[in-house]
CSV table of C-alpha atoms in Angstrom, one decimal:
chain,number,residue,atom,x,y,z
A,734,MET,CA,107.0,87.7,94.3
A,735,LYS,CA,105.9,86.5,97.6
A,736,LYS,CA,104.1,89.0,99.9
A,737,ILE,CA,105.7,89.7,103.1
A,738,VAL,CA,103.6,89.3,105.8
A,739,GLY,CA,106.2,90.4,108.8
A,740,VAL,CA,109.6,91.0,109.8
A,741,TYR,CA,110.4,90.4,113.7
A,742,ARG,CA,113.8,91.1,114.8
A,743,ASN,CA,115.4,90.2,118.4
A,744,GLN,CA,118.8,91.7,119.5
A,745,ASN,CA,118.4,90.5,123.1
A,746,MET,CA,120.5,87.7,124.4
A,747,HIS,CA,119.8,85.0,127.0
A,748,TRP,CA,121.9,82.2,128.2
A,749,VAL,CA,120.8,78.5,127.7
A,750,GLY,CA,123.1,76.7,129.9
A,751,ASP,CA,126.6,78.4,130.4
A,752,GLY,CA,127.3,77.4,126.6
A,753,PHE,CA,125.2,79.0,124.4
A,754,PRO,CA,124.3,82.5,124.5
A,755,VAL,CA,121.4,83.1,121.9
A,756,LYS,CA,118.9,85.0,120.4
A,757,ASN,CA,115.5,83.9,119.7
A,758,LEU,CA,114.1,84.8,116.4
A,759,PHE,CA,110.8,83.1,116.1
A,760,SER,CA,108.6,80.6,118.2
A,761,TYR,CA,105.5,79.1,117.8
A,762,ASP,CA,103.9,80.4,120.7
A,763,ARG,CA,104.2,84.0,119.1
A,764,LEU,CA,103.5,83.0,115.3
A,765,GLY,CA,101.7,79.6,115.7
A,766,GLN,CA,100.4,78.2,112.6
A,767,ALA,CA,101.6,80.9,110.4
A,768,ILE,CA,105.1,79.1,110.4
A,769,SER,CA,104.4,75.5,110.7
A,770,PRO,CA,106.0,72.7,110.8
A,771,PHE,CA,108.7,75.0,112.0
A,772,LEU,CA,108.5,75.7,116.0
A,773,LEU,CA,111.4,77.4,117.3
A,774,LEU,CA,114.9,79.2,116.1
A,775,ASP,CA,117.7,80.2,118.5
A,776,TYR,CA,120.8,81.9,117.1
A,777,ALA,CA,124.0,81.8,118.8
A,778,SER,CA,125.7,84.5,117.1
A,779,PRO,CA,129.6,84.8,117.2
A,780,TYR,CA,130.6,84.7,120.7
A,781,LYS,CA,134.2,84.5,122.0
A,782,PHE,CA,134.7,81.7,124.5
A,783,GLU,CA,138.2,81.9,127.0
A,784,PRO,CA,139.6,78.5,127.2
A,785,SER,CA,138.4,76.4,130.1
A,786,HIS,CA,139.3,72.9,131.6
A,787,GLU,CA,135.5,72.6,131.8
A,788,PRO,CA,133.5,72.1,128.9
A,789,ARG,CA,130.2,74.6,129.2
A,790,GLY,CA,126.9,73.6,127.6
A,791,VAL,CA,123.5,72.6,128.9
A,792,GLY,CA,123.0,69.2,131.2
A,793,SER,CA,120.7,66.2,130.9
A,794,HIS,CA,117.5,67.5,129.8
A,795,PRO,CA,114.2,66.0,127.9
A,796,HIS,CA,112.4,66.4,124.7
A,797,ARG,CA,109.4,65.0,123.3
A,798,GLY,CA,107.1,65.6,119.9
A,799,PHE,CA,109.5,67.3,117.5
A,800,GLU,CA,113.3,67.6,116.3
A,801,THR,CA,116.2,69.6,117.0
A,802,VAL,CA,118.6,70.9,114.2
A,803,THR,CA,121.7,72.3,115.2
A,804,ILE,CA,124.1,73.7,112.5
A,805,ALA,CA,127.5,74.6,113.5
A,806,TYR,CA,129.0,77.7,112.1
A,807,GLN,CA,132.0,78.1,114.3
A,808,GLY,CA,133.0,75.7,117.0
A,809,GLU,CA,132.1,72.3,118.2
A,810,VAL,CA,129.1,70.8,120.0
A,811,THR,CA,129.5,67.3,121.6
A,812,HIS,CA,125.9,65.4,122.0
A,813,GLN,CA,124.8,62.5,124.0
A,814,ASP,CA,121.4,61.0,124.4
A,815,SER,CA,119.5,58.4,126.1
A,816,HIS,CA,119.1,56.3,122.7
A,817,GLY,CA,122.7,55.7,121.9
A,818,GLY,CA,122.7,58.8,119.7
A,819,GLY,CA,126.0,61.0,119.9
A,820,GLY,CA,128.9,62.7,118.6
A,821,THR,CA,130.6,65.8,117.7
A,822,ILE,CA,129.6,68.5,115.3
A,823,LYS,CA,132.3,70.9,113.9
A,824,THR,CA,132.1,74.2,111.8
A,825,GLY,CA,129.5,73.2,109.1
A,826,ASP,CA,128.3,70.2,110.3
A,827,VAL,CA,124.7,69.7,111.2
A,828,GLN,CA,123.1,67.6,114.0
A,829,TRP,CA,119.3,66.6,113.3
A,830,MET,CA,118.1,64.9,116.3
A,831,THR,CA,114.5,63.3,116.5
A,832,ALA,CA,113.2,63.1,120.0
A,833,GLY,CA,109.9,61.2,119.1
A,834,ALA,CA,108.6,59.3,122.0
A,835,GLY,CA,110.9,60.9,124.0
A,836,LEU,CA,114.6,61.3,125.0
A,837,VAL,CA,116.8,62.8,127.6
A,838,HIS,CA,120.1,64.5,125.9
A,839,GLU,CA,122.9,66.6,127.0
A,840,GLU,CA,125.1,69.5,124.9
A,841,PHE,CA,128.2,70.9,125.9
A,842,HIS,CA,131.3,72.2,123.6
A,843,SER,CA,133.7,69.5,122.6
A,844,PRO,CA,136.6,69.3,125.0
A,845,THR,CA,138.8,70.6,122.3
A,846,PHE,CA,137.0,73.7,121.2
A,847,ALA,CA,136.5,74.1,125.7
A,848,GLU,CA,140.5,73.8,126.1
A,849,LYS,CA,141.5,76.3,123.3
A,850,GLY,CA,138.5,78.3,123.4
A,851,GLY,CA,137.4,80.6,120.4
A,852,LEU,CA,134.3,82.1,118.5
A,853,PHE,CA,131.3,80.0,118.7
A,854,GLU,CA,128.0,80.5,116.4
A,855,MET,CA,125.5,78.2,116.1
A,856,VAL,CA,121.8,77.9,115.0
A,857,GLN,CA,119.3,75.7,116.8
A,858,LEU,CA,115.8,75.0,114.8
A,859,TRP,CA,112.9,73.1,116.3
A,860,VAL,CA,110.9,70.8,113.5
A,861,ASN,CA,107.4,69.8,114.7
A,862,LEU,CA,106.3,66.2,114.2
A,863,PRO,CA,102.9,65.4,112.8
A,864,ALA,CA,100.3,63.6,115.3
A,865,ALA,CA,101.0,60.3,113.5
A,866,ASP,CA,104.8,60.5,114.2
A,867,LYS,CA,104.9,62.0,117.6
A,868,MET,CA,105.7,58.9,119.4
A,869,THR,CA,108.2,57.7,116.7
A,870,ALA,CA,111.4,55.9,118.0
A,871,PRO,CA,113.9,58.8,118.5
A,872,LYS,CA,116.8,58.7,116.3
A,873,TYR,CA,120.1,60.6,115.4
A,874,GLN,CA,121.3,61.9,112.3
A,875,ALA,CA,125.1,63.2,112.3
A,876,ILE,CA,125.6,65.1,109.0
A,877,ASP,CA,129.0,65.9,108.1
A,878,ALA,CA,129.8,69.2,106.0
A,879,GLN,CA,130.9,67.3,103.4
A,880,GLU,CA,127.7,65.4,102.9
A,881,ILE,CA,125.8,68.6,102.3
A,882,PRO,CA,125.4,70.0,98.3
A,883,VAL,CA,126.8,73.2,98.1
A,884,ILE,CA,125.3,75.1,95.1
A,885,ALA,CA,127.5,77.9,93.8
A,886,LEU,CA,125.7,81.3,92.6
A,887,ASP,CA,125.6,82.8,89.5
A,888,ASN,CA,128.6,85.3,89.0
A,889,ASP,CA,130.5,84.5,92.1
A,890,ALA,CA,127.4,85.9,94.0
A,891,GLY,CA,127.5,83.0,96.9
A,892,GLN,CA,126.5,79.8,97.8
A,893,ILE,CA,123.5,77.6,99.1
A,894,ARG,CA,124.0,74.7,101.2
A,895,VAL,CA,121.1,72.4,100.8
A,896,ILE,CA,120.7,70.5,104.5
A,897,ALA,CA,117.2,69.3,103.9
A,898,GLY,CA,114.8,69.1,101.0
A,899,GLN,CA,115.6,70.0,97.3
A,900,TYR,CA,117.1,73.3,95.7
A,901,LEU,CA,118.0,72.9,91.5
A,902,GLN,CA,117.7,69.1,91.7
A,903,HIS,CA,120.2,68.9,94.7
A,904,GLN,CA,118.7,67.1,97.5
A,905,GLY,CA,120.1,67.6,101.2
A,906,PRO,CA,121.0,64.4,103.1
A,907,ALA,CA,118.6,65.1,106.3
A,908,SER,CA,115.7,62.8,106.3
A,909,THR,CA,112.6,64.5,107.4
A,910,PHE,CA,109.0,63.2,108.1
A,911,THR,CA,107.3,65.8,106.2
A,912,PRO,CA,108.1,68.2,103.5
A,913,VAL,CA,110.9,70.3,104.8
A,914,ASN,CA,113.4,72.9,103.3
A,915,VAL,CA,116.4,74.3,105.1
A,916,TRP,CA,118.4,76.1,102.8
A,917,ASP,CA,121.8,77.5,104.3
A,918,THR,CA,122.8,80.4,102.0
A,919,GLN,CA,125.8,83.3,101.7
A,920,LEU,CA,125.2,85.9,99.4
A,921,LYS,CA,128.0,88.6,98.7
A,922,ALA,CA,127.4,92.5,98.8
A,923,GLN,CA,125.7,94.0,95.9
A,924,HIS,CA,124.4,90.7,94.7
A,925,VAL,CA,120.9,89.9,93.8
A,926,GLN,CA,119.3,86.6,94.1
A,927,HIS,CA,115.9,84.7,92.9
A,928,ILE,CA,114.9,82.4,95.0
A,929,HIS,CA,112.2,79.7,94.1
A,930,VAL,CA,110.2,78.0,96.9
A,931,PRO,CA,107.1,75.6,96.9
A,932,VAL,CA,104.2,77.4,96.6
A,933,ASP,CA,102.2,75.4,99.3
A,934,HIS,CA,104.7,75.6,101.7
A,935,ASN,CA,105.0,78.1,105.0
A,936,THR,CA,108.0,80.2,103.9
A,937,LEU,CA,110.6,82.1,106.4
A,938,LEU,CA,113.5,83.7,105.7
A,939,VAL,CA,116.1,83.9,108.7
A,940,VAL,CA,118.6,86.7,108.5
A,941,LEU,CA,121.7,85.8,110.7
A,942,GLU,CA,124.4,88.6,109.2
A,943,GLY,CA,124.7,91.3,107.2
A,944,GLU,CA,121.6,93.3,105.9
A,945,VAL,CA,119.2,92.4,102.6
A,946,LEU,CA,116.6,94.5,100.3
A,947,LEU,CA,113.9,91.9,99.8
A,948,ASN,CA,111.5,92.1,96.6
A,949,GLY,CA,113.1,95.3,95.9
A,950,SER,CA,111.0,97.2,99.0
A,951,GLU,CA,111.8,95.9,102.2
A,952,LYS,CA,114.9,96.3,104.1
A,953,VAL,CA,116.1,93.4,106.6
A,954,GLN,CA,118.5,93.6,109.4
A,955,ASP,CA,120.9,91.1,111.0
A,956,ASN,CA,118.9,88.9,113.5
A,957,SER,CA,115.6,89.0,112.0
A,958,VAL,CA,113.0,86.6,110.6
A,959,VAL,CA,110.2,87.6,107.3
A,960,LEU,CA,107.6,85.6,107.1
A,961,PHE,CA,105.9,85.3,103.6
A,962,ALA,CA,102.4,85.0,102.4
A,963,GLN,CA,101.0,81.7,101.0
A,964,ASP,CA,99.5,83.7,98.0
A,965,GLY,CA,100.3,81.4,95.4
A,966,GLU,CA,103.7,83.0,94.4
A,967,ALA,CA,107.0,81.1,94.5
A,968,GLU,CA,110.1,83.9,94.2
A,969,ILE,CA,111.7,86.0,96.5
A,970,GLN,CA,114.1,88.2,95.2
A,971,ILE,CA,116.8,89.0,97.9
A,972,GLU,CA,119.7,91.9,97.3
A,973,ALA,CA,122.5,91.7,99.6
A,974,LEU,CA,123.2,95.3,100.7
A,975,GLN,CA,125.9,93.7,102.9
A,976,ALA,CA,128.0,90.1,103.0
A,977,THR,CA,124.9,88.3,104.4
A,978,LYS,CA,124.5,85.0,105.8
A,979,PHE,CA,120.5,83.7,105.9
A,980,LEU,CA,118.7,80.2,106.1
A,981,VAL,CA,115.6,80.0,103.8
A,982,LEU,CA,112.9,77.5,105.5
A,983,THR,CA,109.9,76.5,103.7
A,984,GLY,CA,107.8,73.4,104.9
A,985,LYS,CA,104.1,71.7,104.3
A,986,ALA,CA,102.1,73.4,107.2
A,987,LEU,CA,100.6,70.3,109.7
A,988,ASN,CA,97.3,72.3,110.3
A,989,GLU,CA,97.3,70.4,113.8
A,990,PRO,CA,96.9,71.9,117.4
A,991,ILE,CA,100.1,72.6,118.7
A,992,GLN,CA,100.4,72.5,122.7
A,993,GLY,CA,104.0,73.1,124.1
A,994,TYR,CA,105.5,73.4,127.7
A,995,GLY,CA,108.8,73.7,128.0
A,996,PRO,CA,110.9,70.5,126.5
A,997,PHE,CA,107.7,69.0,125.3
A,998,VAL,CA,105.4,69.7,122.0
A,999,MET,CA,102.4,67.7,121.3
A,1000,ASN,CA,98.6,68.4,120.2
A,1001,SER,CA,96.6,68.5,123.5
A,1002,LYS,CA,97.2,69.2,127.1
A,1003,GLU,CA,96.8,65.8,128.4
A,1004,GLU,CA,99.7,64.5,126.0
A,1005,ILE,CA,102.0,67.3,127.7
A,1006,VAL,CA,100.6,65.8,131.1
A,1007,GLN,CA,101.5,62.6,130.0
A,1008,ALA,CA,105.0,63.2,129.0
A,1009,PHE,CA,105.8,64.7,132.2
A,1010,HIS,CA,104.5,61.5,133.5
A,1011,ASP,CA,106.4,59.4,131.9
A,1012,PHE,CA,109.9,61.9,132.0
A,1013,ASN,CA,109.1,61.6,135.7
A,1014,HIS,CA,108.8,57.5,135.8
A,1015,GLY,CA,112.1,56.9,133.8
A,1016,LYS,CA,110.3,56.4,130.6
A,1017,PHE,CA,112.7,58.6,128.4
A,1018,GLY,CA,115.8,56.2,129.8
A,1019,GLU,CA,119.3,57.9,131.1
A,1020,ILE,CA,122.3,58.9,129.3
A,1021,PRO,CA,125.1,56.3,130.2
A,1022,ASP,CA,127.5,56.9,132.5
A,1023,SER,CA,130.3,56.0,130.3
A,1024,ALA,CA,129.4,58.4,127.3
């Protein structure tokens, strides 16, 4: 079984805008190449919002050089960007946005959710782009819940949703630039599951809810990320000590320099300076007023 390199837990919440109360579970500034091609993951654990006439969220801001992946567990988010992408993702849906050469976007609770209020729960994952594709044209993938293959685990143990990549011949709907797997998993209490991952990928297990026992020896609580070694092994044993929700993230490492500052992730400081210059000179476009 794959060796566990580290377990990192964060229960400290901070606000992104006024609509996203998140816990940062991993980021490239701490873990670097060990998590490539992944960069960052914020978990907005269940939070009750009261009804509001004004949607909460985060206003217009730029990105360049990577992709954002938003998984909606509860609640609704409406997205608009300067390249015509947009829409509302609801419970079970996924938004996969390629910032590429640069765009400006905004994310708010949908008007319907804002008016009704309720529990809000989301994950946002950042996926790095290889140097050759950092200046690709921006694009937007709206993935409805019904498009995502659901694999029922044996003995009614739970399920795996294949958002990106492949698991047991089930192909996820997300289009990716490099080999990446994103498996959204639920495992019922007292059940054991063996997960097989590509031996040449970096592998992360993100425990959102519950508690698991990994490889028969390591207890991991909620709001944690587990980093595994690239040791030629392909199997992880997961026992749910409580009903558990977790993500399995695997990807082929890019093995390229990572230079990031705020909303930009490139390969050099010069490219970061250029990104700021281009944004300040309007090259990322504007969100249409009619949006």
